[in-house]
CSV table of C-alpha atoms in Angstrom, one decimal:
chain,number,residue,atom,x,y,z
Q,1,MET,CA,-10.6,-9.7,2.4
Q,2,ILE,CA,-7.7,-8.1,0.8
Q,3,THR,CA,-7.6,-5.7,-2.2
Q,4,THR,CA,-5.2,-6.3,-5.1
Q,5,GLU,CA,-3.2,-3.2,-4.2
Q,6,ARG,CA,-2.7,-4.4,-0.6
Q,7,MET,CA,-2.0,-7.9,-1.8
Q,8,ALA,CA,0.9,-6.6,-3.9
Q,9,ALA,CA,2.3,-4.8,-0.8
Q,10,VAL,CA,2.0,-7.9,1.4
Q,11,ASP,CA,3.7,-10.0,-1.2
Q,12,ALA,CA,6.6,-7.6,-1.4
Q,13,ASN,CA,6.7,-7.4,2.4
Q,14,ALA,CA,6.9,-11.2,2.6
Q,15,ALA,CA,9.9,-11.2,0.3
Q,16,ALA,CA,11.6,-8.6,2.5
Q,17,LEU,CA,11.0,-10.9,5.5
Q,18,GLY,CA,12.9,-13.6,3.7
Q,19,VAL,CA,10.1,-15.6,2.0
Q,20,PRO,CA,11.2,-15.7,-1.6
Q,21,ARG,CA,8.6,-15.1,-4.3
Q,22,LYS,CA,9.8,-18.3,-5.9
Q,23,GLN,CA,8.7,-20.2,-2.8
Q,24,LEU,CA,5.3,-18.5,-2.9
Q,25,MET,CA,4.9,-19.4,-6.5
Q,26,GLU,CA,5.7,-23.1,-5.7
Q,27,SER,CA,3.0,-23.0,-3.0
Q,28,SER,CA,0.5,-21.3,-5.3
Q,29,GLY,CA,1.1,-23.9,-8.1
Q,30,ASN,CA,0.7,-26.7,-5.7
Q,31,ALA,CA,-2.6,-25.3,-4.5
Q,32,VAL,CA,-3.9,-25.1,-8.1
Q,33,ALA,CA,-2.8,-28.7,-8.7
Q,34,ARG,CA,-4.7,-29.9,-5.6
Q,35,THR,CA,-7.9,-28.3,-6.8
Q,36,VAL,CA,-7.4,-29.9,-10.2
Q,37,ARG,CA,-7.0,-33.3,-8.5
Q,38,GLU,CA,-10.2,-32.8,-6.5
Q,39,HIS,CA,-12.2,-32.4,-9.8
Q,40,ALA,CA,-10.5,-34.6,-12.3
Q,41,ALA,CA,-10.0,-38.4,-12.3
Q,42,ASP,CA,-6.6,-39.8,-13.1
Q,43,GLY,CA,-5.8,-39.7,-16.8
Q,44,ALA,CA,-8.3,-36.9,-17.5
Q,45,ARG,CA,-7.4,-34.3,-20.0
Q,46,VAL,CA,-6.2,-31.1,-18.4
Q,47,GLU,CA,-5.5,-28.0,-20.5
Q,48,LEU,CA,-3.6,-25.1,-18.8
Q,49,VAL,CA,-3.8,-21.8,-20.6
Q,50,CYS,CA,-1.1,-19.6,-19.4
Q,51,GLY,CA,0.0,-15.9,-19.6
Q,52,ARG,CA,3.6,-14.6,-19.5
Q,53,GLY,CA,3.4,-13.2,-15.9
Q,54,ASN,CA,3.4,-14.8,-12.5
Q,55,ASN,CA,-0.2,-16.0,-13.0
Q,56,GLY,CA,1.1,-18.2,-15.7
Q,57,GLY,CA,4.1,-19.1,-13.6
Q,58,ASP,CA,1.7,-20.5,-11.0
Q,59,ALA,CA,0.3,-22.8,-13.6
Q,60,PHE,CA,3.7,-23.9,-14.8
Q,61,VAL,CA,4.4,-25.1,-11.3
Q,62,ALA,CA,1.0,-26.8,-11.1
Q,63,ALA,CA,1.8,-28.7,-14.3
Q,64,ARG,CA,4.7,-30.4,-12.6
Q,65,TYR,CA,2.4,-31.8,-10.0
Q,66,LEU,CA,-0.1,-33.2,-12.5
Q,67,SER,CA,1.9,-35.8,-14.3
Q,68,GLU,CA,-0.8,-38.4,-13.9
Q,69,TYR,CA,-3.0,-36.4,-16.3
Q,70,ASP,CA,-3.2,-36.0,-20.0
Q,71,LEU,CA,-1.7,-32.5,-19.9
Q,72,ARG,CA,-1.5,-29.7,-22.5
Q,73,ILE,CA,0.3,-26.5,-21.5
Q,74,HIS,CA,-0.4,-23.5,-23.7
Q,75,LEU,CA,1.7,-20.3,-23.4
Q,76,LEU,CA,0.2,-17.2,-24.9
Q,77,GLY,CA,3.2,-15.5,-26.4
Q,78,ARG,CA,6.9,-16.4,-26.9
Q,79,PRO,CA,8.9,-17.9,-24.1
Q,80,ALA,CA,11.5,-15.1,-24.5
Q,81,SER,CA,8.8,-12.6,-23.5
Q,82,ILE,CA,7.9,-14.2,-20.1
Q,83,ALA,CA,7.9,-11.3,-17.8
Q,84,THR,CA,9.5,-12.5,-14.6
Q,85,GLU,CA,12.6,-14.6,-13.9
Q,86,ILE,CA,10.8,-17.0,-11.6
Q,87,ALA,CA,8.0,-17.7,-14.2
Q,88,ARG,CA,10.7,-18.2,-16.9
Q,89,GLU,CA,12.6,-20.6,-14.7
Q,90,ASN,CA,9.4,-22.7,-14.2
Q,91,TRP,CA,8.6,-22.6,-17.9
Q,92,GLU,CA,12.2,-23.9,-18.7
Q,93,ALA,CA,11.7,-26.6,-16.1
Q,94,LEU,CA,8.7,-27.9,-18.0
Q,95,GLU,CA,10.6,-27.9,-21.3
Q,96,ARG,CA,13.5,-29.8,-19.7
Q,97,ALA,CA,11.1,-32.3,-18.3
Q,98,GLU,CA,9.6,-32.7,-21.8
Q,99,LEU,CA,6.1,-31.9,-20.6
Q,100,PRO,CA,3.7,-31.1,-23.5
Q,101,THR,CA,4.1,-27.4,-24.0
Q,102,ARG,CA,2.8,-25.2,-26.9
Q,103,THR,CA,3.3,-21.5,-27.6
Q,104,ILE,CA,0.5,-19.5,-29.1
Q,105,THR,CA,1.4,-16.2,-30.9
Q,106,ASP,CA,-1.7,-16.0,-33.2
Q,107,SER,CA,-5.3,-16.1,-31.9
Q,108,GLN,CA,-6.3,-18.0,-35.1
Q,109,SER,CA,-4.2,-20.9,-34.0
Q,110,ILE,CA,-6.2,-21.4,-30.7
Q,111,ASP,CA,-8.1,-24.6,-30.9
Q,112,GLY,CA,-11.2,-25.2,-28.8
Q,113,PHE,CA,-10.9,-26.8,-25.4
Q,114,ALA,CA,-14.2,-28.8,-25.5
Q,115,ASP,CA,-12.4,-32.1,-25.4
Q,116,ALA,CA,-10.8,-31.2,-22.1
Q,117,ASP,CA,-12.1,-32.4,-18.8
Q,118,VAL,CA,-10.6,-29.4,-17.0
Q,119,VAL,CA,-9.3,-26.1,-18.3
Q,120,VAL,CA,-7.1,-24.0,-16.0
Q,121,ASP,CA,-7.2,-20.3,-16.8
Q,122,ALA,CA,-3.9,-18.8,-15.8
Q,123,MET,CA,-3.7,-16.0,-18.4
Q,124,LEU,CA,-3.9,-12.8,-16.3
Q,125,GLY,CA,-3.7,-12.0,-12.6
Q,126,THR,CA,-5.2,-9.5,-10.3
Q,127,GLY,CA,-3.2,-6.4,-11.3
Q,128,VAL,CA,-4.5,-6.3,-14.9
Q,129,ARG,CA,-6.6,-3.4,-16.1
Q,130,GLY,CA,-8.5,-2.8,-19.4
Q,131,ALA,CA,-10.1,-5.2,-21.9
Q,132,LEU,CA,-8.5,-8.5,-22.8
Q,133,ARG,CA,-6.2,-8.2,-25.8
Q,134,GLU,CA,-5.4,-11.0,-28.3
Q,135,PRO,CA,-4.7,-13.8,-28.1
Q,136,ALA,CA,-6.1,-13.8,-24.5
Q,137,ARG,CA,-9.5,-12.5,-25.7
Q,138,THR,CA,-10.0,-15.4,-28.1
Q,139,ALA,CA,-8.6,-17.9,-25.6
Q,140,ALA,CA,-11.2,-16.6,-23.1
Q,141,GLU,CA,-13.9,-17.1,-25.6
Q,142,ARG,CA,-12.8,-20.7,-26.3
Q,143,ILE,CA,-12.6,-21.5,-22.6
Q,144,ASN,CA,-16.1,-20.2,-22.1
Q,145,GLU,CA,-17.4,-22.3,-25.0
Q,146,ALA,CA,-15.8,-25.4,-23.5
Q,147,ARG,CA,-17.4,-24.6,-20.2
Q,148,GLU,CA,-20.8,-24.4,-21.8
Q,149,ALA,CA,-20.1,-27.9,-23.2
Q,150,GLY,CA,-19.4,-29.3,-19.8
Q,151,THR,CA,-15.7,-28.7,-19.2
Q,152,GLU,CA,-14.7,-27.8,-15.7
Q,153,THR,CA,-13.0,-24.3,-15.6
Q,154,ILE,CA,-10.6,-23.4,-12.8
Q,155,ALA,CA,-9.2,-19.9,-12.6
Q,156,VAL,CA,-5.9,-19.1,-10.9
Q,157,ASP,CA,-6.3,-16.2,-8.4
Q,158,VAL,CA,-9.0,-14.4,-10.5
Q,159,PRO,CA,-10.7,-15.2,-13.8
Q,160,SER,CA,-8.9,-13.4,-16.6
Q,161,GLY,CA,-10.7,-10.2,-17.6
Q,162,ILE,CA,-12.3,-9.8,-14.1
Q,163,ASP,CA,-11.4,-7.1,-11.6
Q,164,ALA,CA,-10.7,-8.9,-8.4
Q,165,ASP,CA,-11.7,-5.9,-6.3
Q,166,THR,CA,-15.1,-5.3,-7.9
Q,167,GLY,CA,-16.0,-8.5,-9.7
Q,168,ASP,CA,-16.7,-6.5,-12.9
Q,169,PRO,CA,-15.1,-7.1,-16.3
Q,170,THR,CA,-12.0,-5.1,-16.6
Q,171,GLY,CA,-12.9,-3.8,-20.1
Q,172,GLY,CA,-16.4,-2.7,-19.3
Q,173,GLU,CA,-19.8,-4.3,-18.9
Q,174,ASP,CA,-19.9,-6.3,-22.1
Q,175,ALA,CA,-16.2,-7.1,-22.3
Q,176,THR,CA,-15.0,-10.6,-22.7
Q,177,ALA,CA,-13.9,-12.4,-19.5
Q,178,VAL,CA,-13.5,-16.0,-18.4
Q,179,MET,CA,-16.5,-17.5,-16.7
Q,180,ALA,CA,-15.0,-19.9,-14.1
Q,181,ASP,CA,-16.6,-22.7,-12.2
Q,182,ARG,CA,-13.9,-22.5,-9.5
Q,183,ILE,CA,-11.3,-20.0,-8.4
Q,184,VAL,CA,-8.1,-20.8,-6.5
Q,185,THR,CA,-7.1,-17.5,-4.9
Q,186,PHE,CA,-4.1,-17.0,-2.6
Q,187,HIS,CA,-3.6,-15.8,1.0
Q,188,ASP,CA,-7.0,-14.1,1.4
Q,189,ALA,CA,-10.2,-13.6,-0.4
Q,190,LYS,CA,-10.5,-10.8,-2.9
Q,191,PRO,CA,-13.5,-8.4,-2.6
Q,192,GLY,CA,-14.9,-8.9,-6.1
Q,193,LEU,CA,-14.9,-12.7,-6.1
Q,194,ASP,CA,-18.0,-13.0,-3.9
Q,195,SER,CA,-20.1,-11.5,-6.7
Q,196,LEU,CA,-19.1,-14.3,-9.2
Q,197,GLU,CA,-21.0,-17.5,-9.7
Q,198,ALA,CA,-17.9,-19.6,-8.8
Q,199,ALA,CA,-16.7,-21.6,-5.9
Q,200,VAL,CA,-13.7,-19.9,-4.3
Q,201,THR,CA,-10.9,-21.7,-2.5
Q,202,VAL,CA,-8.5,-19.5,-0.5
Q,203,ALA,CA,-5.1,-21.2,-0.4
Q,204,ASP,CA,-2.5,-20.5,2.3
Q,205,ILE,CA,0.7,-20.2,0.4
Q,206,GLY,CA,3.0,-19.4,3.4
Q,207,ILE,CA,2.9,-15.6,3.6
Q,208,PRO,CA,3.6,-14.8,7.3
Q,209,ALA,CA,1.2,-12.7,9.3
Q,210,ALA,CA,4.0,-10.2,9.9
Q,211,ALA,CA,3.9,-9.3,6.2
Q,212,GLU,CA,0.4,-7.7,6.8
Q,213,ARG,CA,0.8,-6.6,10.4
Q,214,PHE,CA,4.1,-4.7,10.0
Q,215,THR,CA,4.9,-2.1,7.4
Q,216,GLY,CA,7.6,-2.9,4.9
Q,217,PRO,CA,8.9,-1.9,1.5
Q,218,GLY,CA,5.8,-3.2,-0.2
Q,219,ASP,CA,3.9,-0.4,1.4
Q,220,LEU,CA,5.9,2.0,-0.8
Q,221,LEU,CA,4.4,0.5,-4.0
Q,222,GLY,CA,2.0,2.9,-5.7
Q,223,LEU,CA,3.8,6.1,-4.5
Q,224,ASP,CA,5.1,6.9,-7.9
Q,225,ARG,CA,3.7,10.0,-9.4
Q,226,ASP,CA,1.9,10.4,-12.7
Q,227,PRO,CA,4.5,11.4,-15.3
Q,228,ASP,CA,2.0,13.8,-16.8
Q,229,SER,CA,1.2,15.6,-13.5
Q,230,HIS,CA,1.6,19.3,-13.1
Q,231,LYS,CA,2.6,21.6,-10.3
Q,232,GLY,CA,0.3,21.2,-7.3
Q,233,GLU,CA,-1.1,17.8,-8.3
Q,234,ASN,CA,1.2,16.0,-6.0
Q,235,GLY,CA,0.1,17.8,-2.9
Q,236,GLU,CA,0.1,21.3,-1.4
Q,237,VAL,CA,0.8,21.3,2.3
Q,238,LEU,CA,0.4,24.1,4.9
Q,239,VAL,CA,2.3,24.0,8.2
Q,240,ILE,CA,0.8,26.1,11.0
Q,241,GLY,CA,3.1,26.4,13.9
Q,242,GLY,CA,6.0,28.2,15.5
Q,243,GLY,CA,6.2,31.0,18.0
Q,244,PRO,CA,8.3,29.8,20.9
Q,245,TYR,CA,10.2,27.6,18.4
Q,246,SER,CA,11.3,28.3,14.8
Q,247,GLY,CA,13.0,25.0,14.0
Q,248,ALA,CA,10.0,22.7,14.4
Q,249,PRO,CA,7.7,24.1,11.7
Q,250,THR,CA,10.7,24.3,9.4
Q,251,LEU,CA,11.6,20.7,9.9
Q,252,SER,CA,8.0,19.6,9.1
Q,253,ALA,CA,7.9,21.8,6.0
Q,254,ARG,CA,11.3,20.6,4.7
Q,255,ALA,CA,10.3,17.0,5.3
Q,256,ALA,CA,7.1,17.5,3.4
Q,257,LEU,CA,9.1,18.8,0.4
Q,258,ARG,CA,11.5,15.9,0.5
Q,259,THR,CA,8.6,13.4,0.7
Q,260,GLY,CA,7.3,14.7,-2.6
Q,261,ALA,CA,4.8,17.5,-1.9
Q,262,ASP,CA,4.8,20.0,-4.8
Q,263,LEU,CA,4.3,23.1,-2.6
Q,264,VAL,CA,4.8,23.7,1.1
Q,265,ARG,CA,3.9,26.9,2.9
Q,266,VAL,CA,4.4,27.8,6.5
Q,267,ALA,CA,2.1,30.1,8.5
Q,268,CYS,CA,3.9,31.2,11.6
Q,269,PRO,CA,4.2,34.3,13.8
Q,270,ALA,CA,5.8,37.3,12.0
Q,271,ALA,CA,8.4,37.4,14.8
Q,272,ILE,CA,10.0,34.2,13.5
Q,273,ALA,CA,9.0,34.4,9.8
Q,274,ALA,CA,12.4,35.7,8.7
Q,275,THR,CA,14.2,33.0,10.7
Q,276,VAL,CA,12.0,30.2,9.2
Q,277,GLN,CA,12.6,31.6,5.7
Q,278,GLY,CA,16.3,31.7,6.3
Q,279,PHE,CA,16.4,28.0,6.9
Q,280,SER,CA,15.4,27.2,3.3
Q,281,GLU,CA,14.7,29.2,0.1
Q,282,ASN,CA,12.4,26.4,-0.9
Q,283,LEU,CA,9.7,27.4,1.6
Q,284,ILE,CA,6.9,29.9,1.1
Q,285,VAL,CA,6.4,31.7,4.5
Q,286,HIS,CA,3.4,33.6,5.6
Q,287,GLY,CA,4.1,35.8,8.6
Q,288,ILE,CA,1.2,36.3,10.9
Q,289,PRO,CA,1.4,39.5,13.0
Q,290,GLY,CA,2.6,38.9,16.6
Q,291,GLU,CA,4.9,36.6,18.5
Q,292,THR,CA,2.4,33.7,18.9
Q,293,LEU,CA,-0.7,32.5,17.1
Q,294,ALA,CA,-4.0,33.4,18.7
Q,295,THR,CA,-7.7,33.5,17.9
Q,296,ALA,CA,-7.2,36.8,16.1
Q,297,HIS,CA,-5.4,34.9,13.4
Q,298,LEU,CA,-8.2,32.3,12.8
Q,299,ASP,CA,-9.7,33.9,9.6
Q,300,ARG,CA,-6.3,34.2,7.9
Q,301,THR,CA,-5.1,30.7,8.8
Q,302,LEU,CA,-8.4,29.1,7.8
Q,303,GLU,CA,-8.3,31.0,4.5
Q,304,LEU,CA,-4.8,29.6,3.9
Q,305,ALA,CA,-5.7,26.1,5.0
Q,306,ALA,CA,-8.7,26.0,2.6
Q,307,ASP,CA,-6.3,26.3,-0.4
Q,308,HIS,CA,-4.2,23.3,0.7
Q,309,ASP,CA,-4.7,19.5,0.5
Q,310,VAL,CA,-3.5,19.0,4.1
Q,311,THR,CA,-2.6,21.2,7.1
Q,312,ILE,CA,0.0,20.2,9.6
Q,313,LEU,CA,-1.0,21.8,12.9
Q,314,GLY,CA,1.2,22.2,16.0
Q,315,PRO,CA,4.9,22.0,15.3
Q,316,GLY,CA,6.7,24.6,17.5
Q,317,LEU,CA,3.4,26.2,18.5
Q,318,GLY,CA,3.9,25.9,22.3
Q,319,ASP,CA,1.4,25.3,25.0
Q,320,SER,CA,0.4,28.8,26.0
Q,321,HIS,CA,-3.3,29.4,26.7
Q,322,ALA,CA,-3.5,31.6,23.6
Q,323,ALA,CA,-1.9,29.0,21.4
Q,324,LEU,CA,-4.1,26.2,22.6
Q,325,THR,CA,-7.2,28.3,22.4
Q,326,PHE,CA,-6.2,29.0,18.8
Q,327,VAL,CA,-5.9,25.3,18.0
Q,328,ARG,CA,-9.3,24.6,19.5
Q,329,ARG,CA,-11.0,27.3,17.6
Q,330,PHE,CA,-9.2,26.3,14.4
Q,331,LEU,CA,-10.3,22.7,14.6
Q,332,GLU,CA,-13.9,23.7,15.4
Q,333,ALA,CA,-14.1,25.7,12.2
Q,334,PHE,CA,-12.0,23.5,9.9
Q,335,ASP,CA,-13.5,20.7,7.8
Q,336,GLY,CA,-10.4,19.6,5.8
Q,337,LEU,CA,-7.6,17.2,6.5
Q,338,ALA,CA,-5.1,17.9,9.3
Q,339,VAL,CA,-2.1,16.3,10.8
Q,340,VAL,CA,-2.0,17.3,14.4
Q,341,ASP,CA,1.3,17.1,16.3
Q,342,ALA,CA,3.2,18.3,19.4
Q,343,ASP,CA,1.3,20.5,21.9
Q,344,ALA,CA,-1.7,20.8,19.7
Q,345,LEU,CA,-2.5,17.2,20.4
Q,346,GLN,CA,-3.8,17.8,23.9
Q,347,VAL,CA,-6.7,19.8,22.5
Q,348,VAL,CA,-8.1,17.1,20.2
Q,349,PRO,CA,-10.1,15.0,22.6
Q,350,GLU,CA,-12.1,17.9,24.0
Q,351,THR,CA,-12.8,19.5,20.6
Q,352,GLU,CA,-15.8,18.9,18.3
Q,353,THR,CA,-14.5,19.1,14.7
Q,354,SER,CA,-15.6,18.1,11.2
Q,355,ALA,CA,-12.0,17.8,10.2
Q,356,GLU,CA,-10.4,14.5,9.2
Q,357,LEU,CA,-7.5,14.1,11.7
Q,358,ILE,CA,-4.2,12.2,11.7
Q,359,CYS,CA,-2.7,12.5,15.2
Q,360,THR,CA,1.0,11.7,15.8
Q,361,PRO,CA,1.7,11.5,19.5
Q,362,HIS,CA,4.5,9.8,21.3
Q,363,GLN,CA,3.4,7.8,24.3
Q,364,GLY,CA,3.6,10.6,26.8
Q,365,GLU,CA,1.5,12.8,24.5
Q,366,LEU,CA,-0.9,9.9,24.1
Q,367,ARG,CA,-1.4,9.7,27.9
Q,368,ARG,CA,-2.0,13.5,28.1
Q,369,MET,CA,-4.7,13.1,25.4
Q,370,GLY,CA,-6.4,10.5,27.7
Q,371,GLY,CA,-5.2,7.4,25.9
Q,372,GLU,CA,-3.5,4.4,27.5
Q,373,THR,CA,-0.5,2.3,26.6
Q,374,ALA,CA,1.1,-1.0,27.7
Q,375,ASP,CA,4.3,-2.9,27.6
Q,376,ASP,CA,2.8,-5.9,25.8
Q,377,PRO,CA,2.8,-5.0,22.0
Q,378,ASP,CA,-0.6,-6.7,21.3
Q,379,GLU,CA,-2.2,-5.1,24.3
Q,380,ARG,CA,-0.7,-1.7,23.4
Q,381,ALA,CA,-2.0,-2.0,19.8
Q,382,GLU,CA,-5.5,-2.8,21.0
Q,383,LEU,CA,-5.5,0.1,23.5
Q,384,VAL,CA,-4.5,2.5,20.7
Q,385,ARG,CA,-7.0,1.1,18.3
Q,386,SER,CA,-9.8,1.6,20.8
Q,387,PHE,CA,-8.7,5.1,21.5
Q,388,ALA,CA,-8.6,6.0,17.8
Q,389,ALA,CA,-12.1,4.6,17.4
Q,390,GLU,CA,-13.2,6.8,20.3
Q,391,LEU,CA,-11.6,9.9,18.8
Q,392,GLU,CA,-12.7,9.0,15.2
Q,393,ALA,CA,-9.2,9.8,14.0
Q,394,THR,CA,-6.2,8.1,12.7
Q,395,LEU,CA,-3.5,7.6,15.3
Q,396,LEU,CA,0.2,7.1,14.8
Q,397,VAL,CA,1.7,6.5,18.2
Q,398,LYS,CA,5.5,6.7,18.1
Q,399,GLY,CA,7.6,4.3,20.0
Q,400,ALA,CA,10.1,1.4,19.6
Q,401,ASN,CA,7.3,-0.1,17.5
Q,402,ASP,CA,5.0,2.6,16.1
Q,403,VAL,CA,1.3,1.8,16.2
Q,404,VAL,CA,-0.9,3.1,13.3
Q,405,THR,CA,-4.6,2.6,13.4
Q,406,ASP,CA,-7.8,4.2,12.2
Q,407,GLY,CA,-9.9,2.5,14.9
Q,408,GLU,CA,-10.4,-0.6,12.7
Q,409,ARG,CA,-7.2,-1.5,10.9
Q,410,VAL,CA,-3.9,-1.7,12.8
Q,411,ARG,CA,-0.4,-1.6,11.4
Q,412,LEU,CA,2.9,-1.7,13.3
Q,413,ASN,CA,6.1,-0.2,12.2
Q,414,ARG,CA,9.5,-1.3,13.5
Q,415,THR,CA,11.9,0.8,11.4
Q,416,GLY,CA,13.9,3.4,13.4
Q,417,ASN,CA,16.5,3.2,16.1
Q,418,PRO,CA,17.4,4.7,19.5
Q,419,GLY,CA,19.3,7.6,17.9
Q,420,MET,CA,15.9,9.0,16.8
Q,421,THR,CA,15.1,10.0,20.4
Q,422,VAL,CA,16.9,13.3,19.4
Q,423,GLY,CA,14.6,16.3,19.2
Q,424,GLY,CA,13.0,17.2,15.9
Q,425,THR,CA,12.4,13.7,14.5
Q,426,GLY,CA,8.8,13.9,15.4
Q,427,ASP,CA,8.5,17.2,13.4
Q,428,VAL,CA,10.1,15.4,10.5
Q,429,LEU,CA,7.5,12.6,10.8
Q,430,ALA,CA,4.6,15.1,10.8
Q,431,GLY,CA,5.9,16.6,7.6
Q,432,THR,CA,6.4,13.2,6.0
Q,433,VAL,CA,2.9,12.1,6.9
Q,434,GLY,CA,1.4,15.4,5.8
Q,435,ALA,CA,3.0,15.1,2.3
Q,436,LEU,CA,1.7,11.6,1.9
Q,437,ALA,CA,-1.8,12.4,3.2
Q,438,ALA,CA,-2.1,15.1,0.5
Q,439,THR,CA,-2.3,12.3,-2.1
Q,440,ASN,CA,-3.1,9.1,-0.2
Q,441,PRO,CA,-5.8,7.9,2.3
Q,442,SER,CA,-5.0,8.9,5.9
Q,443,PHE,CA,-4.3,5.4,7.2
Q,444,GLN,CA,-2.0,4.6,4.4
Q,445,ALA,CA,-0.2,7.9,4.7
Q,446,ALA,CA,0.3,7.4,8.4
Q,447,ALA,CA,1.6,3.8,8.0
Q,448,VAL,CA,3.9,4.6,5.1
Q,449,GLY,CA,5.1,7.8,6.9
Q,450,ALA,CA,6.1,5.8,9.9
Q,451,PHE,CA,8.0,3.4,7.8
Q,452,LEU,CA,9.8,6.1,5.8
Q,453,ASN,CA,10.7,8.2,8.8
Q,454,GLY,CA,12.2,5.2,10.6
Q,455,ARG,CA,14.0,4.0,7.5
Q,456,ALA,CA,15.5,7.5,7.0
Q,457,GLY,CA,16.7,7.3,10.6
Q,458,ASP,CA,18.2,3.9,9.9
Q,459,LEU,CA,20.1,5.3,6.9
Q,460,ALA,CA,21.3,8.2,8.9
Q,461,VAL,CA,22.6,6.1,11.8
Q,462,GLU,CA,24.8,4.2,9.3
Q,463,ASN,CA,26.8,7.4,8.7
Q,464,HIS,CA,26.4,9.2,12.0
Q,465,GLY,CA,25.8,6.6,14.6
Q,466,PHE,CA,23.6,7.8,17.5
Q,467,GLY,CA,24.9,11.3,16.9
Q,468,LEU,CA,22.3,11.9,14.2
Q,469,VAL,CA,20.2,15.0,14.1
Q,470,ALA,CA,16.7,15.6,12.7
Q,471,THR,CA,18.0,17.2,9.5
Q,472,ASP,CA,19.9,14.0,8.7
Q,473,LEU,CA,16.5,12.3,8.3
Q,474,ILE,CA,15.2,14.9,5.9
Q,475,ASP,CA,18.2,14.5,3.6
Q,476,ARG,CA,17.6,10.8,3.5
Q,477,LEU,CA,13.9,10.7,2.9
Q,478,PRO,CA,14.2,10.4,-0.9
Q,479,HIS,CA,16.5,7.4,-0.5
Q,480,ALA,CA,14.1,5.9,2.1
Q,481,MET,CA,11.4,6.0,-0.6
Q,482,ASP,CA,13.5,4.0,-3.0
Q,483,THR,CA,11.9,0.5,-3.3
Q,484,ASP,CA,15.3,-0.9,-4.3
Q,485,GLU,CA,16.8,0.1,-0.9
């Protein structure tokens, strides 16, 4: 099963791997044509009712494979308004081939389809929300009337007006939607289709497994913020760390800001608070009395954490007995969302907590936590997955190929380069993941964070070679988030 949001990401990842969307549309259209042939005799009347997006484009392609039938191809809208270049190219191919096309701009001009042997619904795809609008609404009604009269109805990817994730009408319980006899969906089944009274065919259209297994630019889709959002709605992050080190918590905090968090605060020992503040005027710094964090500071840090969407715990904290005892007591009392990094990681396996954890160890830290690794990528991924399930946490294990898992799903990331072995890049990663986790599910935040951190490192190495430093990544995080990169 794959959700519509994840399917959009996988589709974009496939394009980044070198599989053109045009090729995928060709394969999708061919799959639709095969299904039509299975249920219509030669010479049968086949009507294709097409929207102006890629769903309609799939049907334009299918029409080219159905020349042995009495075809009618209906476009809902004007050809000039076809939304994508590849769909437009396939429409123009139909016109040049002089196949029987018709444009519908007025719902009153939609004839019934009862004389058809097969109607193909290719009006709207999986990403549509809300009730059907005209002329699609009337077209759906006419398709349903034809179906009641005995016409076979085949939907492309999902019946128009149906939410592919839930199986419910997109416009509400009583909203109009196409009632299909058969559905040809692509790459993988969609969760909502099982609830429909329709036979579902899942067509392999040539998307490589790597498009799902590895992170890619498609994973950045959906990160855009609401244009009407207000301060704080895009995430408030607390970094708890520092003591022996002042740079580490600052790197995490600055990375969180550059990844899009609205507000980032740092809780650190008072002995380094002025130093941390001096690194950036954009940070809000809370100095905790003393030179290291200890159990005496639990109440204050828990109070601060309760006011934030996510807490990043560990950067620069050190591994003194007092610091590690503080981490243990903090996690025992905390029931929010925490990204745990650096020396704080070693405490996680022995600590009972109600917190939701994202742990970001490198392979040495993973071993110190009690986890295992391996040289073989598949074996390594399975070992990490099993350990994440045991911990009941999301793990992002850093390496040449990062492994991200929540104990069930596994994603690999291969952005990044050897220059990122320099100190501080892990602190940047923790801040990046923390900012994303403030507004996204933990697994997604970890996977996207790994991709962004590595991509920022790749952008940095273009300018600095392997002489890059951690702050170079921070400066490039906004560019790494650009889906056009």
